[in-house]
PDB file of C-alpha atoms in Angstrom:
ATOM      1  CA  MET A   1     -81.858 -39.209  55.148  1.00 56.00           C
ATOM      2  CA  ALA A   2     -81.217 -41.062  51.670  1.00 74.00           C
ATOM      3  CA  TYR A   3     -78.438 -44.267  53.168  1.00 79.00           C
ATOM      4  CA  ARG A   4     -75.278 -44.285  51.062  1.00 86.00           C
ATOM      5  CA  LYS A   5     -73.410 -47.488  52.385  1.00 89.00           C
ATOM      6  CA  PRO A   6     -69.500 -45.872  53.034  1.00 90.00           C
ATOM      7  CA  ASN A   7     -66.676 -46.819  51.028  1.00 92.00           C
ATOM      8  CA  ASP A   8     -64.058 -46.806  54.359  1.00 93.00           C
ATOM      9  CA  LEU A   9     -64.576 -46.737  58.102  1.00 94.00           C
ATOM     10  CA  ASP A  10     -63.997 -43.131  58.221  1.00 94.00           C
ATOM     11  CA  GLY A  11     -67.221 -42.862  55.941  1.00 93.00           C
ATOM     12  CA  PHE A  12     -69.042 -44.759  58.600  1.00 94.00           C
ATOM     13  CA  ILE A  13     -67.903 -42.910  61.307  1.00 94.00           C
ATOM     14  CA  GLN A  14     -69.206 -39.725  60.085  1.00 93.00           C
ATOM     15  CA  MET A  15     -72.244 -41.221  59.998  1.00 92.00           C
ATOM     16  CA  MET A  16     -73.140 -43.033  63.002  1.00 92.00           C
ATOM     17  CA  PRO A  17     -73.590 -40.560  65.275  1.00 89.00           C
ATOM     18  CA  LYS A  18     -76.780 -38.958  62.747  1.00 81.00           C
ATOM     19  CA  ALA A  19     -78.617 -42.096  61.874  1.00 70.00           C
ATOM     20  CA  ASP A  20     -81.910 -42.596  62.597  1.00 85.00           C
ATOM     21  CA  MET A  21     -83.172 -45.737  63.802  1.00 88.00           C
ATOM     22  CA  ARG A  22     -83.059 -47.617  60.348  1.00 90.00           C
ATOM     23  CA  VAL A  23     -80.178 -46.042  59.231  1.00 90.00           C
ATOM     24  CA  LYS A  24     -78.140 -46.922  61.972  1.00 91.00           C
ATOM     25  CA  ALA A  25     -79.376 -51.209  61.776  1.00 91.00           C
ATOM     26  CA  LEU A  26     -78.367 -50.732  57.922  1.00 93.00           C
ATOM     27  CA  LEU A  27     -75.386 -49.033  58.758  1.00 94.00           C
ATOM     28  CA  ALA A  28     -74.149 -51.448  61.775  1.00 94.00           C
ATOM     29  CA  GLU A  29     -74.861 -54.398  59.134  1.00 96.00           C
ATOM     30  CA  ASP A  30     -72.842 -52.833  56.751  1.00 96.00           C
ATOM     31  CA  LEU A  31     -70.297 -52.219  59.157  1.00 96.00           C
ATOM     32  CA  VAL A  32     -69.590 -56.058  60.201  1.00 97.00           C
ATOM     33  CA  THR A  33     -69.975 -57.142  56.518  1.00 96.00           C
ATOM     34  CA  PHE A  34     -66.878 -54.075  55.662  1.00 96.00           C
ATOM     35  CA  LEU A  35     -64.758 -55.023  59.188  1.00 96.00           C
ATOM     36  CA  SER A  36     -64.988 -59.033  58.125  1.00 95.00           C
ATOM     37  CA  ASP A  37     -64.104 -58.802  55.167  1.00 95.00           C
ATOM     38  CA  GLU A  38     -59.806 -58.917  54.935  1.00 94.00           C
ATOM     39  CA  THR A  39     -59.378 -56.903  52.025  1.00 94.00           C
ATOM     40  CA  ASN A  40     -61.266 -53.577  53.197  1.00 93.00           C
ATOM     41  CA  SER A  41     -58.387 -51.735  55.121  1.00 92.00           C
ATOM     42  CA  ILE A  42     -58.513 -50.701  58.686  1.00 92.00           C
ATOM     43  CA  VAL A  43     -56.811 -47.438  58.270  1.00 92.00           C
ATOM     44  CA  CYS A  44     -58.751 -44.583  59.275  1.00 90.00           C
ATOM     45  CA  MET A  45     -58.497 -41.213  60.928  1.00 91.00           C
ATOM     46  CA  ASP A  46     -58.877 -41.784  64.548  1.00 92.00           C
ATOM     47  CA  MET A  47     -59.685 -45.626  65.670  1.00 93.00           C
ATOM     48  CA  GLY A  48     -61.185 -43.928  68.683  1.00 94.00           C
ATOM     49  CA  MET A  49     -63.378 -42.239  67.138  1.00 95.00           C
ATOM     50  CA  LEU A  50     -64.894 -45.443  65.691  1.00 95.00           C
ATOM     51  CA  VAL A  51     -64.752 -47.280  69.297  1.00 96.00           C
ATOM     52  CA  ASP A  52     -66.803 -44.095  70.680  1.00 95.00           C
ATOM     53  CA  GLY A  53     -68.966 -44.598  67.808  1.00 94.00           C
ATOM     54  CA  LEU A  54     -70.521 -48.352  69.043  1.00 96.00           C
ATOM     55  CA  MET A  55     -70.196 -47.458  72.540  1.00 96.00           C
ATOM     56  CA  PRO A  56     -73.811 -46.147  72.165  1.00 95.00           C
ATOM     57  CA  TRP A  57     -74.678 -48.470  69.991  1.00 95.00           C
ATOM     58  CA  LEU A  58     -73.497 -50.947  72.630  1.00 96.00           C
ATOM     59  CA  THR A  59     -75.222 -49.837  75.282  1.00 95.00           C
ATOM     60  CA  GLY A  60     -78.569 -48.727  73.925  1.00 92.00           C
ATOM     61  CA  SER A  61     -82.074 -50.314  74.157  1.00 92.00           C
ATOM     62  CA  HIS A  62     -82.249 -51.655  70.593  1.00 93.00           C
ATOM     63  CA  PHE A  63     -81.013 -55.143  70.986  1.00 94.00           C
ATOM     64  CA  LYS A  64     -80.543 -55.864  67.297  1.00 95.00           C
ATOM     65  CA  ILE A  65     -77.777 -52.416  67.308  1.00 95.00           C
ATOM     66  CA  ALA A  66     -76.178 -54.036  70.003  1.00 96.00           C
ATOM     67  CA  GLN A  67     -76.115 -57.203  69.156  1.00 97.00           C
ATOM     68  CA  LYS A  68     -74.572 -55.462  65.879  1.00 96.00           C
ATOM     69  CA  SER A  69     -71.880 -53.573  67.725  1.00 97.00           C
ATOM     70  CA  LEU A  70     -71.065 -56.783  69.460  1.00 98.00           C
ATOM     71  CA  GLU A  71     -70.064 -58.022  65.935  1.00 98.00           C
ATOM     72  CA  ALA A  72     -68.506 -55.336  64.859  1.00 97.00           C
ATOM     73  CA  PHE A  73     -66.189 -55.105  68.125  1.00 97.00           C
ATOM     74  CA  SER A  74     -64.954 -58.738  67.663  1.00 97.00           C
ATOM     75  CA  GLU A  75     -64.587 -58.017  63.559  1.00 97.00           C
ATOM     76  CA  LEU A  76     -62.489 -55.510  64.760  1.00 96.00           C
ATOM     77  CA  ILE A  77     -61.094 -57.317  66.864  1.00 97.00           C
ATOM     78  CA  LYS A  78     -59.821 -60.186  65.071  1.00 97.00           C
ATOM     79  CA  ARG A  79     -58.627 -57.614  62.757  1.00 95.00           C
ATOM     80  CA  LEU A  80     -56.681 -55.452  65.508  1.00 95.00           C
ATOM     81  CA  GLY A  81     -55.244 -58.147  67.705  1.00 95.00           C
ATOM     82  CA  PRO A  82     -53.362 -57.163  70.426  1.00 96.00           C
ATOM     83  CA  ASP A  83     -53.374 -53.876  69.355  1.00 96.00           C
ATOM     84  CA  PHE A  84     -57.081 -53.484  70.412  1.00 96.00           C
ATOM     85  CA  ASN A  85     -56.174 -53.962  74.237  1.00 95.00           C
ATOM     86  CA  ALA A  86     -55.897 -50.157  74.284  1.00 95.00           C
ATOM     87  CA  TYR A  87     -59.111 -50.088  74.118  1.00 95.00           C
ATOM     88  CA  SER A  88     -60.485 -53.389  76.178  1.00 94.00           C
ATOM     89  CA  ALA A  89     -60.757 -51.144  79.366  1.00 94.00           C
ATOM     90  CA  THR A  90     -63.732 -48.560  77.545  1.00 94.00           C
ATOM     91  CA  VAL A  91     -65.575 -51.628  75.952  1.00 96.00           C
ATOM     92  CA  LEU A  92     -65.336 -54.654  78.449  1.00 96.00           C
ATOM     93  CA  PRO A  93     -67.309 -53.164  80.843  1.00 95.00           C
ATOM     94  CA  HIS A  94     -70.140 -52.629  78.751  1.00 96.00           C
ATOM     95  CA  VAL A  95     -70.008 -56.318  77.316  1.00 97.00           C
ATOM     96  CA  ILE A  96     -70.264 -57.150  81.171  1.00 96.00           C
ATOM     97  CA  ASP A  97     -73.387 -55.303  81.099  1.00 96.00           C
ATOM     98  CA  ARG A  98     -74.444 -56.970  77.743  1.00 97.00           C
ATOM     99  CA  LEU A  99     -74.069 -60.638  79.152  1.00 96.00           C
ATOM    100  CA  GLY A 100     -76.707 -59.963  81.286  1.00 95.00           C
ATOM    101  CA  ASP A 101     -79.124 -58.745  78.492  1.00 95.00           C
ATOM    102  CA  SER A 102     -82.841 -59.827  78.372  1.00 95.00           C
ATOM    103  CA  LYS A 103     -81.878 -61.658  74.842  1.00 96.00           C
ATOM    104  CA  ASP A 104     -80.222 -64.650  74.007  1.00 96.00           C
ATOM    105  CA  THR A 105     -78.600 -63.557  71.053  1.00 96.00           C
ATOM    106  CA  VAL A 106     -77.193 -60.828  72.781  1.00 97.00           C
ATOM    107  CA  ARG A 107     -75.441 -62.737  75.502  1.00 97.00           C
ATOM    108  CA  GLU A 108     -74.116 -65.561  72.863  1.00 97.00           C
ATOM    109  CA  LYS A 109     -72.799 -61.901  70.890  1.00 98.00           C
ATOM    110  CA  ALA A 110     -71.183 -60.916  74.372  1.00 97.00           C
ATOM    111  CA  GLN A 111     -69.954 -64.531  75.251  1.00 97.00           C
ATOM    112  CA  LEU A 112     -68.194 -64.658  72.265  1.00 97.00           C
ATOM    113  CA  LEU A 113     -66.439 -61.321  72.152  1.00 97.00           C
ATOM    114  CA  LEU A 114     -64.724 -62.319  75.304  1.00 97.00           C
ATOM    115  CA  GLN A 115     -63.524 -65.813  73.794  1.00 97.00           C
ATOM    116  CA  VAL A 116     -62.334 -63.732  70.841  1.00 97.00           C
ATOM    117  CA  VAL A 117     -60.857 -61.241  73.522  1.00 97.00           C
ATOM    118  CA  MET A 118     -58.772 -64.118  74.489  1.00 96.00           C
ATOM    119  CA  GLU A 119     -58.157 -66.166  71.306  1.00 96.00           C
ATOM    120  CA  TYR A 120     -56.725 -63.260  69.529  1.00 96.00           C
ATOM    121  CA  LYS A 121     -54.275 -62.281  72.107  1.00 95.00           C
ATOM    122  CA  VAL A 122     -55.940 -58.892  73.853  1.00 96.00           C
ATOM    123  CA  LEU A 123     -55.679 -60.506  76.977  1.00 96.00           C
ATOM    124  CA  THR A 124     -54.534 -63.632  78.108  1.00 94.00           C
ATOM    125  CA  PRO A 125     -57.065 -66.067  79.654  1.00 95.00           C
ATOM    126  CA  GLN A 126     -55.945 -65.195  83.005  1.00 94.00           C
ATOM    127  CA  ALA A 127     -56.208 -61.230  82.488  1.00 94.00           C
ATOM    128  CA  THR A 128     -59.465 -61.902  81.050  1.00 94.00           C
ATOM    129  CA  ILE A 129     -60.967 -63.866  83.874  1.00 93.00           C
ATOM    130  CA  ASP A 130     -59.165 -60.947  86.493  1.00 92.00           C
ATOM    131  CA  LYS A 131     -60.834 -58.277  84.972  1.00 92.00           C
ATOM    132  CA  LEU A 132     -64.221 -59.796  84.793  1.00 93.00           C
ATOM    133  CA  ALA A 133     -63.969 -60.820  87.995  1.00 91.00           C
ATOM    134  CA  ALA A 134     -63.792 -57.869  90.152  1.00 89.00           C
ATOM    135  CA  SER A 135     -67.412 -56.752  88.691  1.00 91.00           C
ATOM    136  CA  CYS A 136     -69.334 -60.175  87.567  1.00 92.00           C
ATOM    137  CA  PHE A 137     -69.388 -61.841  90.895  1.00 88.00           C
ATOM    138  CA  LYS A 138     -70.819 -59.165  92.480  1.00 91.00           C
ATOM    139  CA  HIS A 139     -72.846 -58.023  89.965  1.00 92.00           C
ATOM    140  CA  LYS A 140     -76.880 -56.871  90.507  1.00 94.00           C
ATOM    141  CA  ASN A 141     -77.957 -59.259  87.452  1.00 94.00           C
ATOM    142  CA  SER A 142     -77.520 -62.620  88.566  1.00 94.00           C
ATOM    143  CA  LYS A 143     -78.178 -63.369  84.324  1.00 96.00           C
ATOM    144  CA  VAL A 144     -74.312 -61.290  84.148  1.00 96.00           C
ATOM    145  CA  ARG A 145     -73.093 -63.885  87.300  1.00 95.00           C
ATOM    146  CA  GLU A 146     -74.108 -67.003  85.251  1.00 96.00           C
ATOM    147  CA  GLU A 147     -72.770 -65.688  81.777  1.00 96.00           C
ATOM    148  CA  PHE A 148     -69.449 -64.848  83.837  1.00 95.00           C
ATOM    149  CA  LEU A 149     -69.135 -68.585  85.215  1.00 94.00           C
ATOM    150  CA  GLN A 150     -70.024 -69.975  81.753  1.00 95.00           C
ATOM    151  CA  THR A 151     -66.900 -67.869  80.486  1.00 95.00           C
ATOM    152  CA  ILE A 152     -64.973 -69.364  83.496  1.00 93.00           C
ATOM    153  CA  VAL A 153     -66.315 -73.257  81.739  1.00 94.00           C
ATOM    154  CA  ASN A 154     -65.497 -72.112  77.927  1.00 94.00           C
ATOM    155  CA  THR A 155     -61.713 -71.074  79.080  1.00 93.00           C
ATOM    156  CA  LEU A 156     -61.212 -74.204  81.315  1.00 92.00           C
ATOM    157  CA  ASN A 157     -62.415 -75.712  78.197  1.00 93.00           C
ATOM    158  CA  GLU A 158     -60.391 -74.293  75.614  1.00 92.00           C
ATOM    159  CA  TYR A 159     -56.842 -73.366  77.246  1.00 91.00           C
ATOM    160  CA  GLY A 160     -56.939 -75.832  80.330  1.00 89.00           C
ATOM    161  CA  THR A 161     -56.547 -75.462  83.602  1.00 86.00           C
ATOM    162  CA  SER A 162     -52.065 -74.208  82.767  1.00 85.00           C
ATOM    163  CA  GLN A 163     -53.507 -71.044  81.576  1.00 81.00           C
ATOM    164  CA  LEU A 164     -55.691 -70.529  84.445  1.00 82.00           C
ATOM    165  CA  SER A 165     -55.907 -70.516  88.510  1.00 79.00           C
ATOM    166  CA  VAL A 166     -58.261 -69.637  91.025  1.00 67.00           C
ATOM    167  CA  ARG A 167     -57.086 -67.387  93.835  1.00 66.00           C
ATOM    168  CA  THR A 168     -58.779 -66.644  96.769  1.00 50.00           C
TER     169      THR A 168
END
């Protein structure tokens, strides 16, 4: 399949499920570039289809594709801001799993995505920590637990104790 760079989000959405691994890598790179350019429109037929198209990339076994999907979600959050809240319940559980990835770069991108969620007010720092705490403290992967603690430290450093409270 010859790769042609899509011009809009609908073009990306159409190509996502059909792409083989080589095309998927190019498509992922182009999607991140497309979303990071403020002059490109993010209007599409269904934003939910874009999120659904990115989910297999996020949960897949290829770490470079997973990393690019985390970057794409971060760029999408920067563009949508609080409107991304509708998709946070779908995305966050898989981001939590990526906190425990064996590759450092993927864990860093997952950590960055969580910071972007708070920075662009998709969720408040307290709400983010509360949602993560429900599954992270008891997660079977020790890296997830460790990265969650690092998220708490980063959040405290960024927002201070006035934004967070620890409940027992």
